[in-house]
Amino acid sequence: MRRLGLLACLALAAVAQPLPERIAKVLEGPVARRTFWGIQVLDLDRREILAEVNPQHFFLPASNTKLFTTALALVRLGPDYRFRTRVVAMEQPDAEGRLRGDLYLIGGGDPTLSNRAYPYVKGPKSGNPLQGIEELADQVWQAGVRRVEGDVIGDDTAYVWEPYPDGWALDDAVWEYGAPVSALSVNDNTIQIQLRAGREGEPVSVRLSPPLDYYLVDSRVRVEPGSARLLIERLPGSRQLRLWGSLPPREQRMISVAVVDPALYAAQALLDALRRRGVVVTGRAVARHRYANDSAGPPAEGIELARRESPPLVEILRVIDKVSQNLHAEIVLREVGRVARGEGSREAGLAEMAAFLDEIGIARTEYRFLDGSGLSRLNLVTPAAIVRLLEFMYRSPHREAWISLLPIGGEDGTLAARFGGAPAARRIRAKTGTLSLSNALSGYAESPRGPLAFAILANNALAPAAEVRAAIDKITLLLAE
């Protein structure tokens, strides 16, 4: 009995220990003490800072950048804003369904031309990845088009053609997470490569999904016993993929790679969809871009043959923050620039971001953003700036919608597998951030004393990312418990 009483006293003492001391104890661990930490915790009801470590130092935020981008979009565009994609011709089809001239697929920034579910649903995507294009092709057919005597032009001139922001690595462009940014995006600007191994010594079969004639694949992957070893290479700007290595017998793998030119990819998809419906197209798929200081734009006038509107913006923002979707974050940054400043560009979006942060009291000396997703290795922000943003959004008219964007601890999005099943995890709503040498988690914790806003950033750790995340999770659970 005396031993149980002693344990109870020790437990009560631990709970009574001030939060800064409990956080400091986590940071004394062998991994944590060799990591550069930035932390701030704010009691939202009392407006009291409960703990902080290096709150005014700069940190690489990784995908915590998306907190700023999605907050900006929610405030500037509103939760019900919608994107629009159109198919336009310069004249009506004649009585025989013949269209003399080109067919324009005009992108309006819609990132939902895919098989992703809206509203957000936990789990993998399913269904036809070109569903949005199929819907547009159906409308073109219903408009009476049976022959196009011209090209199918993928037009992404609503945004300046600048597919890769400053600070993205060269290798990023190969993979799904580094897909190029465009006002005309289909299937998240990616193609899936399905690899299937048969018997030993045989070549591995390769299948592309969607099955469009876009990439030329040179595969040297063989079936060999042992562990899988796969390598992939694409030269910058090239539409040839080189694969080599090995797969064990009967094993299957799926690799998602980014396309090079999203507007061309979208035009090819529409061209293929029209031909499958029996529409004769005499031309080819073509991309039309607009560069900085270029006055080119979509056709001023024309006949609209098809139109598709996106789900409400709040549903798109929820996907961005739940699954940390880089491309969609970059798109909404440019859309804010287009709507607020008349220029669909990264520069205009970042200028509007700066104006927004001025309004909410975050000094320009507290951050540097060069993209909207956080993939740039040149972004910097202070923990105090993140907490100030979280506080502003918590007190804004958009509070309910805003908090609904964030992953729930241990339940969905990028936090589905975090916190080791701790009951307190469900009281955490936060955005993750992960890059080489950078991990972050910022958001809200519902604690016994009330709601807390927090930012936790860990930079320059050479330890495995899982070990750094474990320390971050321990600190976050301290807040919720």
Short mmCIF file of C-alpha atoms in Angstrom, two decimals:
data_model
loop_
_atom_site.label_atom_id
_atom_site.label_comp_id
_atom_site.label_asym_id
_atom_site.label_seq_id
_atom_site.Cartn_x
_atom_site.Cartn_y
_atom_site.Cartn_z
CA MET A 1 0.00 0.00 0.00
CA ARG A 2 2.85 2.38 0.88
CA ARG A 3 4.44 1.62 -2.53
CA LEU A 4 1.18 2.41 -4.36
CA GLY A 5 0.88 5.66 -2.43
CA LEU A 6 4.43 6.62 -3.37
CA LEU A 7 3.74 5.93 -7.08
CA ALA A 8 0.58 8.02 -6.90
CA CYS A 9 2.49 10.91 -5.36
CA LEU A 10 5.17 10.68 -8.05
CA ALA A 11 2.48 10.70 -10.77
CA LEU A 12 0.80 13.75 -9.26
CA ALA A 13 4.16 15.48 -9.02
CA ALA A 14 4.81 14.80 -12.69
CA VAL A 15 1.44 16.25 -13.67
CA ALA A 16 2.00 19.29 -11.47
CA GLN A 17 5.41 19.92 -13.04
CA PRO A 18 5.34 23.10 -15.17
CA LEU A 19 4.92 22.52 -18.89
CA PRO A 20 8.30 24.05 -19.84
CA GLU A 21 10.08 21.59 -17.56
CA ARG A 22 8.16 18.63 -18.98
CA ILE A 23 9.02 19.72 -22.52
CA ALA A 24 12.65 20.22 -21.52
CA LYS A 25 12.77 16.65 -20.28
CA VAL A 26 11.66 15.36 -23.71
CA LEU A 27 14.32 17.50 -25.35
CA GLU A 28 17.00 15.90 -23.18
CA GLY A 29 16.62 12.61 -25.07
CA PRO A 30 19.59 11.38 -27.16
CA VAL A 31 17.97 12.30 -30.49
CA ALA A 32 16.26 15.49 -29.39
CA ARG A 33 19.28 17.12 -27.80
CA ARG A 34 21.17 17.05 -31.12
CA THR A 35 18.26 18.72 -32.94
CA PHE A 36 17.48 22.44 -33.30
CA TRP A 37 14.04 23.04 -31.76
CA GLY A 38 11.50 25.81 -32.10
CA ILE A 39 8.40 25.66 -29.91
CA GLN A 40 5.63 27.96 -28.78
CA VAL A 41 2.43 27.05 -26.92
CA LEU A 42 -0.38 29.57 -26.42
CA ASP A 43 -3.40 29.30 -24.12
CA LEU A 44 -6.09 30.69 -26.44
CA ASP A 45 -8.60 31.53 -23.72
CA ARG A 46 -6.13 33.38 -21.46
CA ARG A 47 -3.86 34.60 -24.27
CA GLU A 48 -0.94 33.35 -22.21
CA ILE A 49 2.28 31.80 -23.52
CA LEU A 50 2.69 28.53 -21.63
CA ALA A 51 6.03 27.39 -23.07
CA GLU A 52 8.48 28.40 -25.77
CA VAL A 53 11.87 27.42 -27.14
CA ASN A 54 13.57 29.65 -29.73
CA PRO A 55 10.22 31.24 -30.70
CA GLN A 56 11.82 34.03 -32.76
CA HIS A 57 14.42 31.92 -34.57
CA PHE A 58 13.99 30.90 -38.20
CA PHE A 59 13.10 27.32 -39.09
CA LEU A 60 12.48 25.45 -42.33
CA PRO A 61 8.71 24.83 -42.00
CA ALA A 62 8.26 22.17 -44.72
CA SER A 63 4.51 21.58 -45.16
CA ASN A 64 3.61 23.81 -42.23
CA THR A 65 3.76 26.39 -45.03
CA LYS A 66 0.37 25.03 -46.12
CA LEU A 67 -1.17 26.51 -42.97
CA PHE A 68 -0.40 29.97 -44.33
CA THR A 69 -1.54 29.14 -47.87
CA THR A 70 -4.85 27.55 -46.90
CA ALA A 71 -5.62 30.31 -44.39
CA LEU A 72 -4.95 32.92 -47.07
CA ALA A 73 -7.20 31.15 -49.58
CA LEU A 74 -10.02 30.65 -47.08
CA VAL A 75 -10.01 34.32 -46.11
CA ARG A 76 -9.44 35.86 -49.54
CA LEU A 77 -11.56 33.55 -51.71
CA GLY A 78 -14.12 32.25 -49.21
CA PRO A 79 -15.18 28.66 -48.47
CA ASP A 80 -17.70 28.47 -51.35
CA TYR A 81 -15.37 29.60 -54.14
CA ARG A 82 -15.22 27.27 -57.16
CA PHE A 83 -12.80 26.74 -60.05
CA ARG A 84 -14.03 26.31 -63.61
CA THR A 85 -12.71 24.33 -66.61
CA ARG A 86 -14.13 24.93 -70.08
CA VAL A 87 -13.98 23.46 -73.59
CA VAL A 88 -14.29 26.21 -76.20
CA ALA A 89 -14.33 26.46 -80.00
CA MET A 90 -14.30 29.51 -82.24
CA GLU A 91 -17.53 28.45 -83.97
CA GLN A 92 -20.47 26.11 -83.57
CA PRO A 93 -20.26 22.66 -85.20
CA ASP A 94 -22.15 22.54 -88.48
CA ALA A 95 -25.18 20.36 -89.19
CA GLU A 96 -22.92 17.35 -89.71
CA GLY A 97 -21.09 17.89 -86.42
CA ARG A 98 -17.98 19.25 -88.11
CA LEU A 99 -15.90 21.80 -86.21
CA ARG A 100 -13.54 23.83 -88.40
CA GLY A 101 -10.62 24.91 -86.27
CA ASP A 102 -9.04 24.06 -82.96
CA LEU A 103 -10.72 22.86 -79.78
CA TYR A 104 -9.52 24.58 -76.61
CA LEU A 105 -9.44 22.89 -73.21
CA ILE A 106 -9.11 25.98 -71.00
CA GLY A 107 -7.85 25.43 -67.48
CA GLY A 108 -9.13 27.60 -64.67
CA GLY A 109 -6.94 26.15 -61.94
CA ASP A 110 -9.30 23.34 -60.90
CA PRO A 111 -7.19 20.72 -59.04
CA THR A 112 -10.07 18.22 -58.81
CA LEU A 113 -9.96 16.75 -62.34
CA SER A 114 -9.12 13.34 -60.93
CA ASN A 115 -10.62 10.38 -59.06
CA ARG A 116 -10.09 11.95 -55.65
CA ALA A 117 -13.20 11.94 -53.45
CA TYR A 118 -14.80 15.21 -52.32
CA PRO A 119 -15.66 15.81 -49.51
CA TYR A 120 -12.45 14.30 -48.11
CA VAL A 121 -12.60 10.56 -47.44
CA LYS A 122 -9.89 8.74 -45.57
CA GLY A 123 -8.14 6.11 -47.67
CA PRO A 124 -6.68 5.67 -51.17
CA LYS A 125 -8.21 7.11 -54.33
CA SER A 126 -10.28 4.79 -56.51
CA GLY A 127 -12.11 4.90 -59.82
CA ASN A 128 -11.17 6.48 -63.14
CA PRO A 129 -8.32 9.00 -62.74
CA LEU A 130 -9.58 10.82 -65.85
CA GLN A 131 -13.18 11.12 -64.66
CA GLY A 132 -13.21 14.91 -65.00
CA ILE A 133 -11.98 14.73 -68.60
CA GLU A 134 -14.56 12.04 -69.38
CA GLU A 135 -17.32 14.36 -68.15
CA LEU A 136 -16.10 17.16 -70.43
CA ALA A 137 -15.81 14.80 -73.42
CA ASP A 138 -19.42 13.67 -72.85
CA GLN A 139 -20.57 17.29 -72.98
CA VAL A 140 -18.64 17.95 -76.21
CA TRP A 141 -20.33 14.91 -77.77
CA GLN A 142 -23.73 16.08 -76.52
CA ALA A 143 -23.03 19.50 -78.09
CA GLY A 144 -23.05 17.71 -81.45
CA VAL A 145 -19.34 17.61 -82.24
CA ARG A 146 -18.42 14.65 -84.45
CA ARG A 147 -15.34 15.93 -86.25
CA VAL A 148 -12.62 18.42 -85.22
CA GLU A 149 -10.60 19.79 -88.11
CA GLY A 150 -7.80 21.13 -85.97
CA ASP A 151 -5.83 20.47 -82.81
CA VAL A 152 -6.95 19.87 -79.23
CA ILE A 153 -5.18 22.64 -77.30
CA GLY A 154 -4.54 22.38 -73.58
CA ASP A 155 -4.59 26.04 -72.50
CA ASP A 156 -3.16 26.85 -69.05
CA THR A 157 -2.66 30.59 -69.65
CA ALA A 158 -4.80 31.51 -66.65
CA TYR A 159 -1.53 31.22 -64.71
CA VAL A 160 1.97 32.20 -65.71
CA TRP A 161 3.88 29.08 -66.80
CA GLU A 162 6.40 28.66 -63.95
CA PRO A 163 6.05 24.98 -63.06
CA TYR A 164 8.75 24.71 -60.38
CA PRO A 165 9.11 27.30 -57.58
CA ASP A 166 12.47 28.47 -56.30
CA GLY A 167 14.03 26.08 -53.83
CA TRP A 168 12.58 22.85 -55.23
CA ALA A 169 15.21 20.17 -55.80
CA LEU A 170 15.92 18.80 -59.27
CA ASP A 171 14.86 15.28 -58.22
CA ASP A 172 11.48 16.56 -56.98
CA ALA A 173 10.29 16.99 -60.57
CA VAL A 174 10.33 13.22 -61.18
CA TRP A 175 7.90 12.30 -58.43
CA GLU A 176 4.23 12.85 -57.63
CA TYR A 177 4.97 15.21 -54.73
CA GLY A 178 6.91 17.50 -57.10
CA ALA A 179 4.41 17.59 -59.96
CA PRO A 180 4.65 20.80 -62.03
CA VAL A 181 2.19 23.60 -61.32
CA SER A 182 -0.32 24.52 -64.02
CA ALA A 183 -3.75 26.09 -64.40
CA LEU A 184 -4.75 22.90 -66.22
CA SER A 185 -4.11 19.86 -64.03
CA VAL A 186 -5.42 16.33 -64.56
CA ASN A 187 -4.95 13.38 -62.18
CA ASP A 188 -2.73 15.56 -59.97
CA ASN A 189 -0.38 15.79 -62.98
CA THR A 190 0.83 12.25 -62.41
CA ILE A 191 0.98 8.86 -64.10
CA GLN A 192 1.11 5.57 -62.21
CA ILE A 193 3.56 2.90 -63.39
CA GLN A 194 2.35 -0.58 -62.51
CA LEU A 195 5.13 -3.20 -62.38
CA ARG A 196 4.28 -6.92 -62.26
CA ALA A 197 6.93 -9.64 -61.90
CA GLY A 198 6.39 -13.12 -63.31
CA ARG A 199 8.92 -15.95 -63.26
CA GLU A 200 12.62 -15.60 -62.55
CA GLY A 201 14.68 -14.38 -65.49
CA GLU A 202 11.73 -12.83 -67.30
CA PRO A 203 11.28 -9.10 -67.92
CA VAL A 204 8.91 -7.30 -65.59
CA SER A 205 5.68 -6.20 -67.28
CA VAL A 206 5.01 -2.46 -67.28
CA ARG A 207 1.61 -0.79 -67.52
CA LEU A 208 0.77 2.92 -67.35
CA SER A 209 -2.35 4.29 -65.69
CA PRO A 210 -4.00 6.22 -67.22
CA PRO A 211 -3.02 4.37 -70.43
CA LEU A 212 -2.22 7.50 -72.45
CA ASP A 213 0.43 7.82 -75.13
CA TYR A 214 2.47 10.31 -73.10
CA TYR A 215 5.65 8.73 -71.71
CA LEU A 216 8.07 6.46 -73.54
CA VAL A 217 9.17 3.88 -70.97
CA ASP A 218 12.51 2.10 -71.31
CA SER A 219 12.33 -0.68 -68.71
CA ARG A 220 15.29 -2.93 -67.86
CA VAL A 221 13.71 -4.29 -64.66
CA ARG A 222 14.19 -8.08 -64.31
CA VAL A 223 12.69 -10.77 -62.11
CA GLU A 224 15.28 -11.92 -59.59
CA PRO A 225 15.08 -13.53 -56.13
CA GLY A 226 15.85 -11.39 -53.12
CA SER A 227 14.67 -7.96 -52.13
CA ALA A 228 13.26 -5.46 -54.60
CA ARG A 229 15.64 -2.90 -56.11
CA LEU A 230 14.09 -0.28 -58.36
CA LEU A 231 15.64 2.81 -59.89
CA ILE A 232 13.99 5.41 -62.11
CA GLU A 233 15.39 8.30 -64.11
CA ARG A 234 13.97 11.08 -66.26
CA LEU A 235 16.15 13.80 -67.72
CA PRO A 236 14.80 17.34 -67.12
CA GLY A 237 12.11 18.13 -69.68
CA SER A 238 12.26 14.66 -71.19
CA ARG A 239 9.24 12.44 -71.84
CA GLN A 240 11.30 9.25 -71.59
CA LEU A 241 11.40 7.24 -68.39
CA ARG A 242 14.23 4.79 -67.72
CA LEU A 243 13.63 2.01 -65.20
CA TRP A 244 16.08 -0.63 -64.08
CA GLY A 245 16.72 -2.99 -61.19
CA SER A 246 14.82 -6.09 -60.06
CA LEU A 247 11.68 -7.44 -58.44
CA PRO A 248 11.20 -10.82 -56.70
CA PRO A 249 9.03 -13.35 -58.54
CA ARG A 250 5.26 -12.65 -58.46
CA GLU A 251 5.73 -9.26 -56.77
CA GLN A 252 3.90 -6.09 -57.84
CA ARG A 253 4.81 -2.44 -57.35
CA MET A 254 3.13 0.89 -58.13
CA ILE A 255 5.21 4.01 -58.75
CA SER A 256 3.68 7.48 -59.21
CA VAL A 257 5.66 9.87 -61.40
CA ALA A 258 4.97 13.44 -62.43
CA VAL A 259 4.23 14.49 -65.98
CA VAL A 260 6.43 17.10 -67.66
CA ASP A 261 3.78 19.33 -69.26
CA PRO A 262 0.36 19.17 -67.58
CA ALA A 263 -1.45 21.14 -70.32
CA LEU A 264 -0.18 18.76 -72.99
CA TYR A 265 -1.10 15.78 -70.80
CA ALA A 266 -4.65 17.16 -70.35
CA ALA A 267 -5.00 17.82 -74.09
CA GLN A 268 -3.87 14.27 -74.84
CA ALA A 269 -6.42 12.93 -72.35
CA LEU A 270 -9.27 14.89 -73.95
CA LEU A 271 -8.16 13.90 -77.45
CA ASP A 272 -8.17 10.24 -76.44
CA ALA A 273 -11.58 10.55 -74.74
CA LEU A 274 -13.12 12.18 -77.82
CA ARG A 275 -11.76 9.54 -80.18
CA ARG A 276 -13.13 6.77 -77.97
CA ARG A 277 -16.55 8.40 -78.40
CA GLY A 278 -16.22 8.33 -82.16
CA VAL A 279 -15.16 11.95 -82.69
CA VAL A 280 -12.67 12.30 -85.54
CA VAL A 281 -9.82 14.67 -84.69
CA THR A 282 -7.52 15.51 -87.60
CA GLY A 283 -4.94 17.36 -85.50
CA ARG A 284 -2.90 16.55 -82.44
CA ALA A 285 -2.65 17.44 -78.77
CA VAL A 286 -0.91 20.79 -78.18
CA ALA A 287 -0.05 22.84 -75.08
CA ARG A 288 -0.48 26.60 -74.85
CA HIS A 289 1.38 28.44 -72.07
CA ARG A 290 1.83 32.04 -70.97
CA TYR A 291 5.15 33.30 -69.68
CA ALA A 292 5.91 36.28 -67.44
CA ASN A 293 5.40 39.62 -69.25
CA ASP A 294 3.54 37.76 -72.00
CA SER A 295 0.15 39.14 -72.98
CA ALA A 296 -1.10 35.83 -74.36
CA GLY A 297 -4.30 34.54 -72.85
CA PRO A 298 -7.30 32.33 -73.52
CA PRO A 299 -9.39 33.14 -76.61
CA ALA A 300 -11.28 36.36 -75.92
CA GLU A 301 -14.47 34.98 -77.42
CA GLY A 302 -15.73 31.60 -78.43
CA ILE A 303 -18.46 29.04 -78.15
CA GLU A 304 -18.52 27.12 -74.87
CA LEU A 305 -19.13 23.45 -75.57
CA ALA A 306 -18.47 22.03 -72.11
CA ARG A 307 -17.94 23.23 -68.57
CA ARG A 308 -17.02 21.66 -65.25
CA GLU A 309 -17.00 23.35 -61.84
CA SER A 310 -14.99 22.19 -58.88
CA PRO A 311 -16.36 21.33 -55.45
CA PRO A 312 -16.36 24.27 -52.98
CA LEU A 313 -12.94 25.60 -52.04
CA VAL A 314 -13.23 24.48 -48.43
CA GLU A 315 -13.31 20.85 -49.61
CA ILE A 316 -10.17 21.40 -51.69
CA LEU A 317 -8.39 23.06 -48.76
CA ARG A 318 -9.34 20.13 -46.53
CA VAL A 319 -7.60 17.72 -48.90
CA ILE A 320 -4.54 20.01 -49.03
CA ASP A 321 -4.08 19.99 -45.27
CA LYS A 322 -5.29 16.47 -44.53
CA VAL A 323 -3.02 14.67 -47.02
CA SER A 324 -0.47 17.49 -47.55
CA GLN A 325 -1.10 17.84 -51.28
CA ASN A 326 1.66 20.04 -52.73
CA LEU A 327 0.26 20.71 -56.20
CA HIS A 328 -3.13 21.83 -54.91
CA ALA A 329 -1.49 24.20 -52.42
CA GLU A 330 0.52 25.80 -55.22
CA ILE A 331 -2.62 26.17 -57.33
CA VAL A 332 -4.65 27.95 -54.65
CA LEU A 333 -1.75 30.35 -54.01
CA ARG A 334 -1.80 31.35 -57.69
CA GLU A 335 -5.58 31.57 -57.72
CA VAL A 336 -5.47 34.05 -54.85
CA GLY A 337 -3.00 36.10 -56.87
CA ARG A 338 -5.24 35.94 -59.94
CA VAL A 339 -8.39 36.99 -58.08
CA ALA A 340 -6.86 39.56 -55.73
CA ARG A 341 -4.20 41.07 -58.02
CA GLY A 342 -5.27 40.16 -61.54
CA GLU A 343 -2.24 37.94 -62.16
CA GLY A 344 -2.21 34.17 -61.75
CA SER A 345 1.39 33.80 -60.65
CA ARG A 346 3.45 32.68 -57.71
CA GLU A 347 4.75 36.23 -57.30
CA ALA A 348 1.24 37.71 -57.11
CA GLY A 349 0.10 35.03 -54.67
CA LEU A 350 3.08 35.63 -52.39
CA ALA A 351 2.50 39.39 -52.55
CA GLU A 352 -1.07 38.86 -51.39
CA MET A 353 0.23 36.52 -48.70
CA ALA A 354 2.49 39.29 -47.40
CA ALA A 355 -0.44 41.74 -47.34
CA PHE A 356 -2.57 39.21 -45.44
CA LEU A 357 0.15 38.59 -42.85
CA ASP A 358 0.61 42.36 -42.44
CA GLU A 359 -3.08 42.60 -41.60
CA ILE A 360 -2.93 39.94 -38.89
CA GLY A 361 0.19 41.32 -37.24
CA ILE A 362 2.96 39.04 -38.51
CA ALA A 363 6.01 41.13 -39.39
CA ARG A 364 7.79 40.51 -42.67
CA THR A 365 10.95 39.89 -40.66
CA GLU A 366 9.34 36.71 -39.24
CA TYR A 367 9.06 34.70 -42.44
CA ARG A 368 10.22 34.08 -45.99
CA PHE A 369 7.99 32.08 -48.32
CA LEU A 370 8.93 31.19 -51.88
CA ASP A 371 6.14 28.70 -52.54
CA GLY A 372 2.72 27.71 -51.24
CA SER A 373 3.33 24.07 -50.41
CA GLY A 374 6.50 24.06 -48.33
CA LEU A 375 8.52 21.94 -50.73
CA SER A 376 10.95 24.83 -51.19
CA ARG A 377 14.08 24.43 -49.09
CA LEU A 378 14.38 28.25 -49.01
CA ASN A 379 11.28 28.92 -46.89
CA LEU A 380 11.79 30.18 -43.33
CA VAL A 381 9.40 31.06 -40.52
CA THR A 382 9.42 31.54 -36.75
CA PRO A 383 7.33 29.42 -34.38
CA ALA A 384 5.81 32.65 -33.02
CA ALA A 385 4.55 33.55 -36.51
CA ILE A 386 2.84 30.18 -36.88
CA VAL A 387 1.13 30.52 -33.50
CA ARG A 388 0.01 34.05 -34.37
CA LEU A 389 -1.60 32.71 -37.57
CA LEU A 390 -3.29 29.92 -35.61
CA GLU A 391 -4.61 32.40 -33.05
CA PHE A 392 -5.96 34.73 -35.74
CA MET A 393 -7.78 31.92 -37.57
CA TYR A 394 -9.15 30.57 -34.28
CA ARG A 395 -10.78 33.94 -33.57
CA SER A 396 -11.91 34.54 -37.16
CA PRO A 397 -15.41 33.95 -38.59
CA HIS A 398 -13.90 30.96 -40.43
CA ARG A 399 -12.93 29.11 -37.23
CA GLU A 400 -15.12 26.04 -37.72
CA ALA A 401 -14.19 25.57 -41.38
CA TRP A 402 -10.52 26.26 -40.65
CA ILE A 403 -10.14 23.71 -37.88
CA SER A 404 -11.99 21.13 -40.00
CA LEU A 405 -9.16 21.31 -42.55
CA LEU A 406 -6.58 19.86 -40.16
CA PRO A 407 -5.77 16.16 -39.64
CA ILE A 408 -7.13 14.58 -36.45
CA GLY A 409 -4.55 12.87 -34.26
CA GLY A 410 -4.52 9.09 -34.68
CA GLU A 411 -7.51 9.21 -37.00
CA ASP A 412 -7.03 10.66 -40.49
CA GLY A 413 -4.77 12.38 -42.96
CA THR A 414 -1.08 12.58 -42.18
CA LEU A 415 -1.80 12.01 -38.46
CA ALA A 416 -3.66 8.71 -38.93
CA ALA A 417 -0.73 6.61 -37.72
CA ARG A 418 0.69 9.03 -35.14
CA PHE A 419 0.57 9.08 -31.32
CA GLY A 420 0.59 5.31 -30.80
CA GLY A 421 -3.10 4.96 -30.08
CA ALA A 422 -3.08 7.39 -27.12
CA PRO A 423 -6.67 8.40 -26.22
CA ALA A 424 -5.62 12.05 -26.01
CA ALA A 425 -4.64 12.01 -29.70
CA ARG A 426 -8.22 12.70 -30.80
CA ARG A 427 -7.96 16.08 -29.08
CA ILE A 428 -5.21 17.17 -31.47
CA ARG A 429 -5.87 18.90 -34.81
CA ALA A 430 -2.60 19.78 -36.51
CA LYS A 431 -0.63 20.06 -39.75
CA THR A 432 2.49 18.00 -40.28
CA GLY A 433 5.64 19.03 -42.13
CA THR A 434 8.41 16.76 -43.40
CA LEU A 435 11.51 17.40 -45.47
CA SER A 436 15.04 16.12 -45.24
CA LEU A 437 16.41 17.40 -41.89
CA SER A 438 13.08 19.06 -41.04
CA ASN A 439 10.00 17.90 -39.12
CA ALA A 440 7.13 20.02 -37.88
CA LEU A 441 3.71 19.80 -36.28
CA SER A 442 1.54 22.85 -35.62
CA GLY A 443 -2.11 23.27 -34.76
CA TYR A 444 -4.44 22.95 -31.79
CA ALA A 445 -4.74 20.76 -28.71
CA GLU A 446 -7.82 20.61 -26.53
CA SER A 447 -6.35 20.45 -23.02
CA PRO A 448 -8.00 20.23 -19.60
CA ARG A 449 -7.40 23.97 -19.18
CA GLY A 450 -8.88 24.81 -22.58
CA PRO A 451 -7.78 25.16 -26.22
CA LEU A 452 -4.09 25.60 -26.97
CA ALA A 453 -2.37 26.70 -30.16
CA PHE A 454 1.10 25.30 -30.71
CA ALA A 455 3.99 25.16 -33.14
CA ILE A 456 6.73 22.55 -32.87
CA LEU A 457 9.57 22.61 -35.41
CA ALA A 458 12.65 20.39 -35.45
CA ASN A 459 15.50 21.15 -37.84
CA ASN A 460 18.97 19.77 -38.54
CA ALA A 461 18.38 16.29 -37.14
CA LEU A 462 20.50 13.52 -38.63
CA ALA A 463 18.53 10.86 -36.74
CA PRO A 464 15.80 8.87 -38.53
CA ALA A 465 12.70 11.02 -39.08
CA ALA A 466 10.57 8.53 -37.11
CA GLU A 467 12.63 9.19 -33.98
CA VAL A 468 12.28 12.96 -34.33
CA ARG A 469 8.53 12.60 -34.90
CA ALA A 470 8.32 10.46 -31.76
CA ALA A 471 9.75 13.36 -29.73
CA ILE A 472 7.34 15.79 -31.38
CA ASP A 473 4.43 13.48 -30.56
CA LYS A 474 5.48 13.22 -26.91
CA ILE A 475 5.47 17.00 -26.59
CA THR A 476 2.11 17.30 -28.34
CA LEU A 477 0.52 14.69 -26.08
CA LEU A 478 1.77 16.64 -23.07
CA LEU A 479 -0.46 19.50 -24.26
CA ALA A 480 -3.54 17.35 -24.77
CA GLU A 481 -3.11 15.39 -21.54
#
